[in-house]
Amino acid sequence: MIKNSAIDKPSVHWHSLDADEAILRLQSDRHLGLSSEEAHGRVGRFGLNRLPPPRKRSPWTRFLLQFHNVLIYVMLIAAGTTAMLSDWVDTAVLVTAVFVNAVIGFIQEGKAEEAMDAIRGMLSLHTTVIRDGKRSEIEAERLVPGDVVVLASGDKVPADLRLVSGKGLRANEALLTGESEAVEKMPNAVRDDAPLGERSGMLYSGTLIASGQGTGIVVETGVHTELGRISSMLDRVPGAATPLMRQIAGFGHWLALAIVLMSLATFAIGVLWHGHPPTEMFMMAVALAASAIPEGLPAIMTITLALGMRRMARRKAIIRHLPAVETLGAVTVICSDKTGTLTRNEMTVQKIVTADHLFDVSGVGYAPDGAISLEGTLVAPEEYPELAEIARAAVLCNDAQHHRLPDGFWQVAGDPTEGALLAFAAKVGTDPVWERETAPRTDAIPFESEHRLMATLHHDHQGNGFIYVKGAPERILDMCDRQEGHRSIRSELDGEYWRLCGKDLASGGLRILAIAAKRTEISKSEINFTDLEGGFVLLALVGLIDPPREEAIAAVRTCHSAGIRVKMITGDHVDTAQAIGSRLGIGVGRPALTGAEIEAADDEQLRGMALAVDVFARASPEHKLRLVQALQASDQIVAMTGDGVNDAPALKRADVGVAMGLKGTEAAKEASDMVLADDNFATIGNAVYVGRGIYDNIRKFILFMLPTNGGEALVVLAAILFELALPLTPAQVLWINMATSSTLGLALAFERPEQDVMHRKPRDPRKSLLSWFFAWRVLMVSVLFMTGALGLFLWELERGASLATARTMAVSAVVGAEMFYLINSRYIYKSVLSFEGLFGSPYVLAAIAVCAGLQILYTHAEPMQALFGSTDLSPDEWLKVTLAGLFVFTVAELEKAVIRLLGYFKRVRHRTVR
């Protein structure tokens, strides 16, 4: 057993220890490994190499908590009100709606917890380990600290390992760092404060071995690994309420308080002032409450969001959590991962520098589609023989395989950089298969970080021998004494020229490789480092990059025009991050912020940094999470995009987590609110467009519904205060609210986003849903509703009509005014006095037709007359009802015209002041 093991001390930085010291601390042996008995004992001490399931609330607790929602309370109050009125049908409908809402929320919450399960499944199932001096294959969960693990190209790293030895070892750590390029691994120790992406002596659980082979000693398992730490962090991240839910909660509290106070005041006035019996006044107070409660709001909100979900799905944005549909419309900042999200995650050759020319290479990714140009003019590769020689070297000094999939996409097996060289060679017209058959490889020196090059020896069938090398420019330049120019003319090496060219390429964010060649004897069958000491001809410098997606560049511009800041958060080098950001239009002219600077800043400092800076480099999972939290603390609504496990905590904490559907990990998808089915950043812009339209539709519905309820409440309140006969009975109020208001209001859920929706600034999430403008609009239209309904009611009584006829006129006036006002409500500020405004929505026209039919049945059908106390109306009386609705329509349009005029004068005055 380990005594005082370093594994018990979380402060140990394994990457800063020499490999032998790490082995000594873990009391292991690099050649023999642990004994089987010792390994078994350590399993008992440290546990299995897997992530434990998180503590979960019981299903009953989760289900009951679905009812802890202000909208549910409003619906339950409505159900209680209808039950007191013995309206059991409406009561059953409302209770069913509450139950269905709770079931949906219960299912969605269960899915959100699957993020942990997705990460737990990322540990490899089996691995090769040395125990008792023998190699054997065991389940990865049986690994313990001190085990010696053997890895080769294609293996998944089963635990956190301190590298002991390696040959040509490179690991793809995009899962944790976001870097698309495989990183070199060597046993050397690094400084204590080295960021994760620069810990060359460490291999981390869940990452992939891209090439080479190596041996490492297990230093951390299970929850103590980097992957486990992210898992624990994800479990601690709380979900955030959406802006709309916060606004609706505030609105619901305000509305509930207003209804209770108004009902109590009405009851007190009737009993204490007018002397009415308490039982009669109780029913009147119930009628008032029934008229004021927006029964249709929760249902309409759910339907509107569900329709938005369908619209987004058609645009390749799959919504996992319903409220995220609306939240997208409120987003003020999009924090995006770079690799695979804003870029293609496919290395591409973009520049070829020769002794005489600078060639541009078009096309992106691994597809051999593209052309060669010189100073902006397309050229035929055969006119420049040096290109064929460069392509031949790129193919032969290369271990990758390049092939086309049945679906037409091109895939690379091997290092992404070598894949890019194969794609370039194909654009030149070089056939890799033919080249490899014509000049087969005899020997090779694989790439190793300490030598910074790869070399291969070839012999053709004409008796010629060649050595090709590629690697770091400064290393290759030292091996060259000549350079190859146009028409294969060779001259003395101009070192200063090549160094300046390399500097120019690097300033553009390109990764640079140098390629050189050397003839050798036909008898040579092995290649040694002594063969690399000189005599080479420099063929070219190659500039490569993981290019931005073209559609992402356009999407960034769209987001900026919509007032949305786009911030790029990546684990990449700062120079590369800035160069890619500039190409995308992100952070142009502003410095980038590194992970070390984020680490050094306190929360208050980070808030200012997060707002001011748009490019963040060398960011760890904690940094991403802190940046999201800092932006949210500054009242920003944050969408976070990503595809790796390292993005999962920030995806969960963001107001909208957006995962990539094609290249994203399951952990990222499960932690997100939305998944992009096409991995296209531009899809986010489309989703924001739909989301803003959804929020507009909810506002339109509230502005339509509240005046209806307010008008009814004012009618009932006026009758009580002035001791008039009740113009609307409780049953008639429910008829208006459930049979007509909800039918009409549903049409607004289908409204298309208005044309200027992506030219507005994001709405201020701090502002209440009920602004002063909303309050004014609701009050004004409520008074108009009351004027029409109460005026017709009193007019009919004055003319000697029966109470039943007067009440039928009042109900019909309210319903008629709703029909006209529904057309007004299609636009909050714009006039509807156009063909599109009046007739552009088939849903509005259909809703009005259905509502008109229901109201005719209410008025003239005998069963309805018996149920609601209605009576027939004459054509003259229907004309009066129509004129009352037209009155509401006309005044509402005039009010919008005045609002637009005031807004115009305000903008003119603002421009004049500026």
PDB file of C-alpha atoms in Angstrom, residues 596-710:
ATOM      1  CA  ALA A 596      -3.556  33.206 -17.360  1.00  0.00           C
ATOM      2  CA  GLU A 597      -4.951  36.754 -17.282  1.00  0.00           C
ATOM      3  CA  ILE A 598      -8.433  35.395 -16.586  1.00  0.00           C
ATOM      4  CA  GLU A 599      -6.973  33.313 -13.773  1.00  0.00           C
ATOM      5  CA  ALA A 600      -5.294  36.349 -12.211  1.00  0.00           C
ATOM      6  CA  ALA A 601      -8.431  38.543 -12.310  1.00  0.00           C
ATOM      7  CA  ASP A 602     -10.972  38.595  -9.498  1.00  0.00           C
ATOM      8  CA  ASP A 603     -14.695  38.423 -10.284  1.00  0.00           C
ATOM      9  CA  GLU A 604     -15.183  42.184 -10.386  1.00  0.00           C
ATOM     10  CA  GLN A 605     -12.202  42.754 -12.696  1.00  0.00           C
ATOM     11  CA  LEU A 606     -13.321  39.922 -14.933  1.00  0.00           C
ATOM     12  CA  ARG A 607     -16.715  41.568 -15.475  1.00  0.00           C
ATOM     13  CA  GLY A 608     -15.072  44.558 -17.117  1.00  0.00           C
ATOM     14  CA  MET A 609     -12.666  42.365 -19.080  1.00  0.00           C
ATOM     15  CA  ALA A 610     -15.447  40.079 -20.294  1.00  0.00           C
ATOM     16  CA  LEU A 611     -17.415  43.013 -21.654  1.00  0.00           C
ATOM     17  CA  ALA A 612     -14.452  44.767 -23.275  1.00  0.00           C
ATOM     18  CA  VAL A 613     -12.641  41.814 -24.887  1.00  0.00           C
ATOM     19  CA  ASP A 614     -14.013  39.601 -27.667  1.00  0.00           C
ATOM     20  CA  VAL A 615     -11.205  37.032 -28.146  1.00  0.00           C
ATOM     21  CA  PHE A 616     -10.115  34.752 -25.296  1.00  0.00           C
ATOM     22  CA  ALA A 617      -7.202  32.346 -25.845  1.00  0.00           C
ATOM     23  CA  ARG A 618      -5.777  29.450 -23.850  1.00  0.00           C
ATOM     24  CA  ALA A 619      -9.057  29.165 -21.939  1.00  0.00           C
ATOM     25  CA  SER A 620      -9.741  26.192 -19.673  1.00  0.00           C
ATOM     26  CA  PRO A 621     -13.220  24.855 -18.750  1.00  0.00           C
ATOM     27  CA  GLU A 622     -13.169  26.940 -15.543  1.00  0.00           C
ATOM     28  CA  HIS A 623     -12.293  30.046 -17.538  1.00  0.00           C
ATOM     29  CA  LYS A 624     -15.188  29.506 -19.934  1.00  0.00           C
ATOM     30  CA  LEU A 625     -17.563  29.049 -17.031  1.00  0.00           C
ATOM     31  CA  ARG A 626     -16.239  32.158 -15.250  1.00  0.00           C
ATOM     32  CA  LEU A 627     -16.590  34.238 -18.406  1.00  0.00           C
ATOM     33  CA  VAL A 628     -20.214  33.200 -18.840  1.00  0.00           C
ATOM     34  CA  GLN A 629     -20.927  33.994 -15.188  1.00  0.00           C
ATOM     35  CA  ALA A 630     -19.123  37.356 -15.447  1.00  0.00           C
ATOM     36  CA  LEU A 631     -21.207  38.353 -18.455  1.00  0.00           C
ATOM     37  CA  GLN A 632     -24.412  37.269 -16.729  1.00  0.00           C
ATOM     38  CA  ALA A 633     -23.418  39.309 -13.677  1.00  0.00           C
ATOM     39  CA  SER A 634     -23.293  42.308 -16.040  1.00  0.00           C
ATOM     40  CA  ASP A 635     -26.942  41.658 -17.000  1.00  0.00           C
ATOM     41  CA  GLN A 636     -26.070  40.034 -20.313  1.00  0.00           C
ATOM     42  CA  ILE A 637     -28.124  37.203 -21.785  1.00  0.00           C
ATOM     43  CA  VAL A 638     -25.492  34.703 -22.869  1.00  0.00           C
ATOM     44  CA  ALA A 639     -25.570  31.953 -25.476  1.00  0.00           C
ATOM     45  CA  MET A 640     -22.575  29.604 -25.338  1.00  0.00           C
ATOM     46  CA  THR A 641     -21.667  27.358 -28.255  1.00  0.00           C
ATOM     47  CA  GLY A 642     -19.356  24.391 -28.099  1.00  0.00           C
ATOM     48  CA  ASP A 643     -18.784  20.780 -29.021  1.00  0.00           C
ATOM     49  CA  GLY A 644     -16.342  19.331 -26.496  1.00  0.00           C
ATOM     50  CA  VAL A 645     -16.561  17.981 -22.997  1.00  0.00           C
ATOM     51  CA  ASN A 646     -14.649  21.072 -21.906  1.00  0.00           C
ATOM     52  CA  ASP A 647     -17.598  23.197 -23.013  1.00  0.00           C
ATOM     53  CA  ALA A 648     -20.275  21.294 -21.055  1.00  0.00           C
ATOM     54  CA  PRO A 649     -20.210  23.293 -17.758  1.00  0.00           C
ATOM     55  CA  ALA A 650     -20.402  26.625 -19.576  1.00  0.00           C
ATOM     56  CA  LEU A 651     -23.138  25.269 -21.875  1.00  0.00           C
ATOM     57  CA  LYS A 652     -25.220  24.321 -18.864  1.00  0.00           C
ATOM     58  CA  ARG A 653     -24.683  27.629 -17.056  1.00  0.00           C
ATOM     59  CA  ALA A 654     -25.365  29.845 -20.073  1.00  0.00           C
ATOM     60  CA  ASP A 655     -28.849  31.193 -20.687  1.00  0.00           C
ATOM     61  CA  VAL A 656     -28.803  29.201 -23.927  1.00  0.00           C
ATOM     62  CA  GLY A 657     -26.310  26.370 -24.377  1.00  0.00           C
ATOM     63  CA  VAL A 658     -25.777  25.537 -28.055  1.00  0.00           C
ATOM     64  CA  ALA A 659     -24.052  22.253 -28.944  1.00  0.00           C
ATOM     65  CA  MET A 660     -22.865  20.969 -32.306  1.00  0.00           C
ATOM     66  CA  GLY A 661     -24.906  18.033 -33.582  1.00  0.00           C
ATOM     67  CA  LEU A 662     -22.420  16.449 -35.997  1.00  0.00           C
ATOM     68  CA  LYS A 663     -19.066  16.846 -34.249  1.00  0.00           C
ATOM     69  CA  GLY A 664     -20.281  17.564 -30.738  1.00  0.00           C
ATOM     70  CA  THR A 665     -19.761  15.133 -27.886  1.00  0.00           C
ATOM     71  CA  GLU A 666     -22.775  13.615 -26.172  1.00  0.00           C
ATOM     72  CA  ALA A 667     -21.810  15.434 -22.987  1.00  0.00           C
ATOM     73  CA  ALA A 668     -22.028  18.791 -24.768  1.00  0.00           C
ATOM     74  CA  LYS A 669     -25.374  17.918 -26.348  1.00  0.00           C
ATOM     75  CA  GLU A 670     -26.907  16.769 -23.072  1.00  0.00           C
ATOM     76  CA  ALA A 671     -25.746  19.906 -21.250  1.00  0.00           C
ATOM     77  CA  SER A 672     -27.172  22.190 -23.947  1.00  0.00           C
ATOM     78  CA  ASP A 673     -30.559  23.761 -24.600  1.00  0.00           C
ATOM     79  CA  MET A 674     -30.191  23.661 -28.377  1.00  0.00           C
ATOM     80  CA  VAL A 675     -28.308  21.421 -30.803  1.00  0.00           C
ATOM     81  CA  LEU A 676     -27.262  22.606 -34.270  1.00  0.00           C
ATOM     82  CA  ALA A 677     -28.042  19.696 -36.586  1.00  0.00           C
ATOM     83  CA  ASP A 678     -25.674  21.055 -39.250  1.00  0.00           C
ATOM     84  CA  ASP A 679     -22.886  22.387 -36.961  1.00  0.00           C
ATOM     85  CA  ASN A 680     -23.406  25.719 -38.706  1.00  0.00           C
ATOM     86  CA  PHE A 681     -22.845  28.866 -36.667  1.00  0.00           C
ATOM     87  CA  ALA A 682     -25.159  30.666 -39.104  1.00  0.00           C
ATOM     88  CA  THR A 683     -28.030  28.537 -37.791  1.00  0.00           C
ATOM     89  CA  ILE A 684     -27.762  30.461 -34.529  1.00  0.00           C
ATOM     90  CA  GLY A 685     -28.610  33.680 -36.396  1.00  0.00           C
ATOM     91  CA  ASN A 686     -31.680  31.993 -37.856  1.00  0.00           C
ATOM     92  CA  ALA A 687     -32.673  30.773 -34.403  1.00  0.00           C
ATOM     93  CA  VAL A 688     -32.274  34.275 -32.937  1.00  0.00           C
ATOM     94  CA  TYR A 689     -34.511  35.572 -35.737  1.00  0.00           C
ATOM     95  CA  VAL A 690     -37.219  33.045 -34.840  1.00  0.00           C
ATOM     96  CA  GLY A 691     -36.713  33.622 -31.100  1.00  0.00           C
ATOM     97  CA  ARG A 692     -37.226  37.363 -31.412  1.00  0.00           C
ATOM     98  CA  GLY A 693     -40.392  36.714 -33.358  1.00  0.00           C
ATOM     99  CA  ILE A 694     -41.604  34.361 -30.622  1.00  0.00           C
ATOM    100  CA  TYR A 695     -41.080  36.998 -27.942  1.00  0.00           C
ATOM    101  CA  ASP A 696     -42.938  39.528 -30.069  1.00  0.00           C
ATOM    102  CA  ASN A 697     -45.821  37.090 -30.418  1.00  0.00           C
ATOM    103  CA  ILE A 698     -46.000  36.553 -26.666  1.00  0.00           C
ATOM    104  CA  ARG A 699     -46.013  40.314 -26.119  1.00  0.00           C
ATOM    105  CA  LYS A 700     -48.719  40.677 -28.757  1.00  0.00           C
ATOM    106  CA  PHE A 701     -50.836  38.041 -27.046  1.00  0.00           C
ATOM    107  CA  ILE A 702     -50.448  39.699 -23.641  1.00  0.00           C
ATOM    108  CA  LEU A 703     -51.310  43.091 -25.142  1.00  0.00           C
ATOM    109  CA  PHE A 704     -54.355  41.448 -26.711  1.00  0.00           C
ATOM    110  CA  MET A 705     -55.451  39.432 -23.705  1.00  0.00           C
ATOM    111  CA  LEU A 706     -55.021  41.907 -20.832  1.00  0.00           C
ATOM    112  CA  PRO A 707     -57.298  44.623 -22.306  1.00  0.00           C
ATOM    113  CA  THR A 708     -59.942  41.963 -22.856  1.00  0.00           C
ATOM    114  CA  ASN A 709     -59.757  40.882 -19.236  1.00  0.00           C
ATOM    115  CA  GLY A 710     -59.326  44.483 -18.107  1.00  0.00           C
TER     116      GLY A 710
END
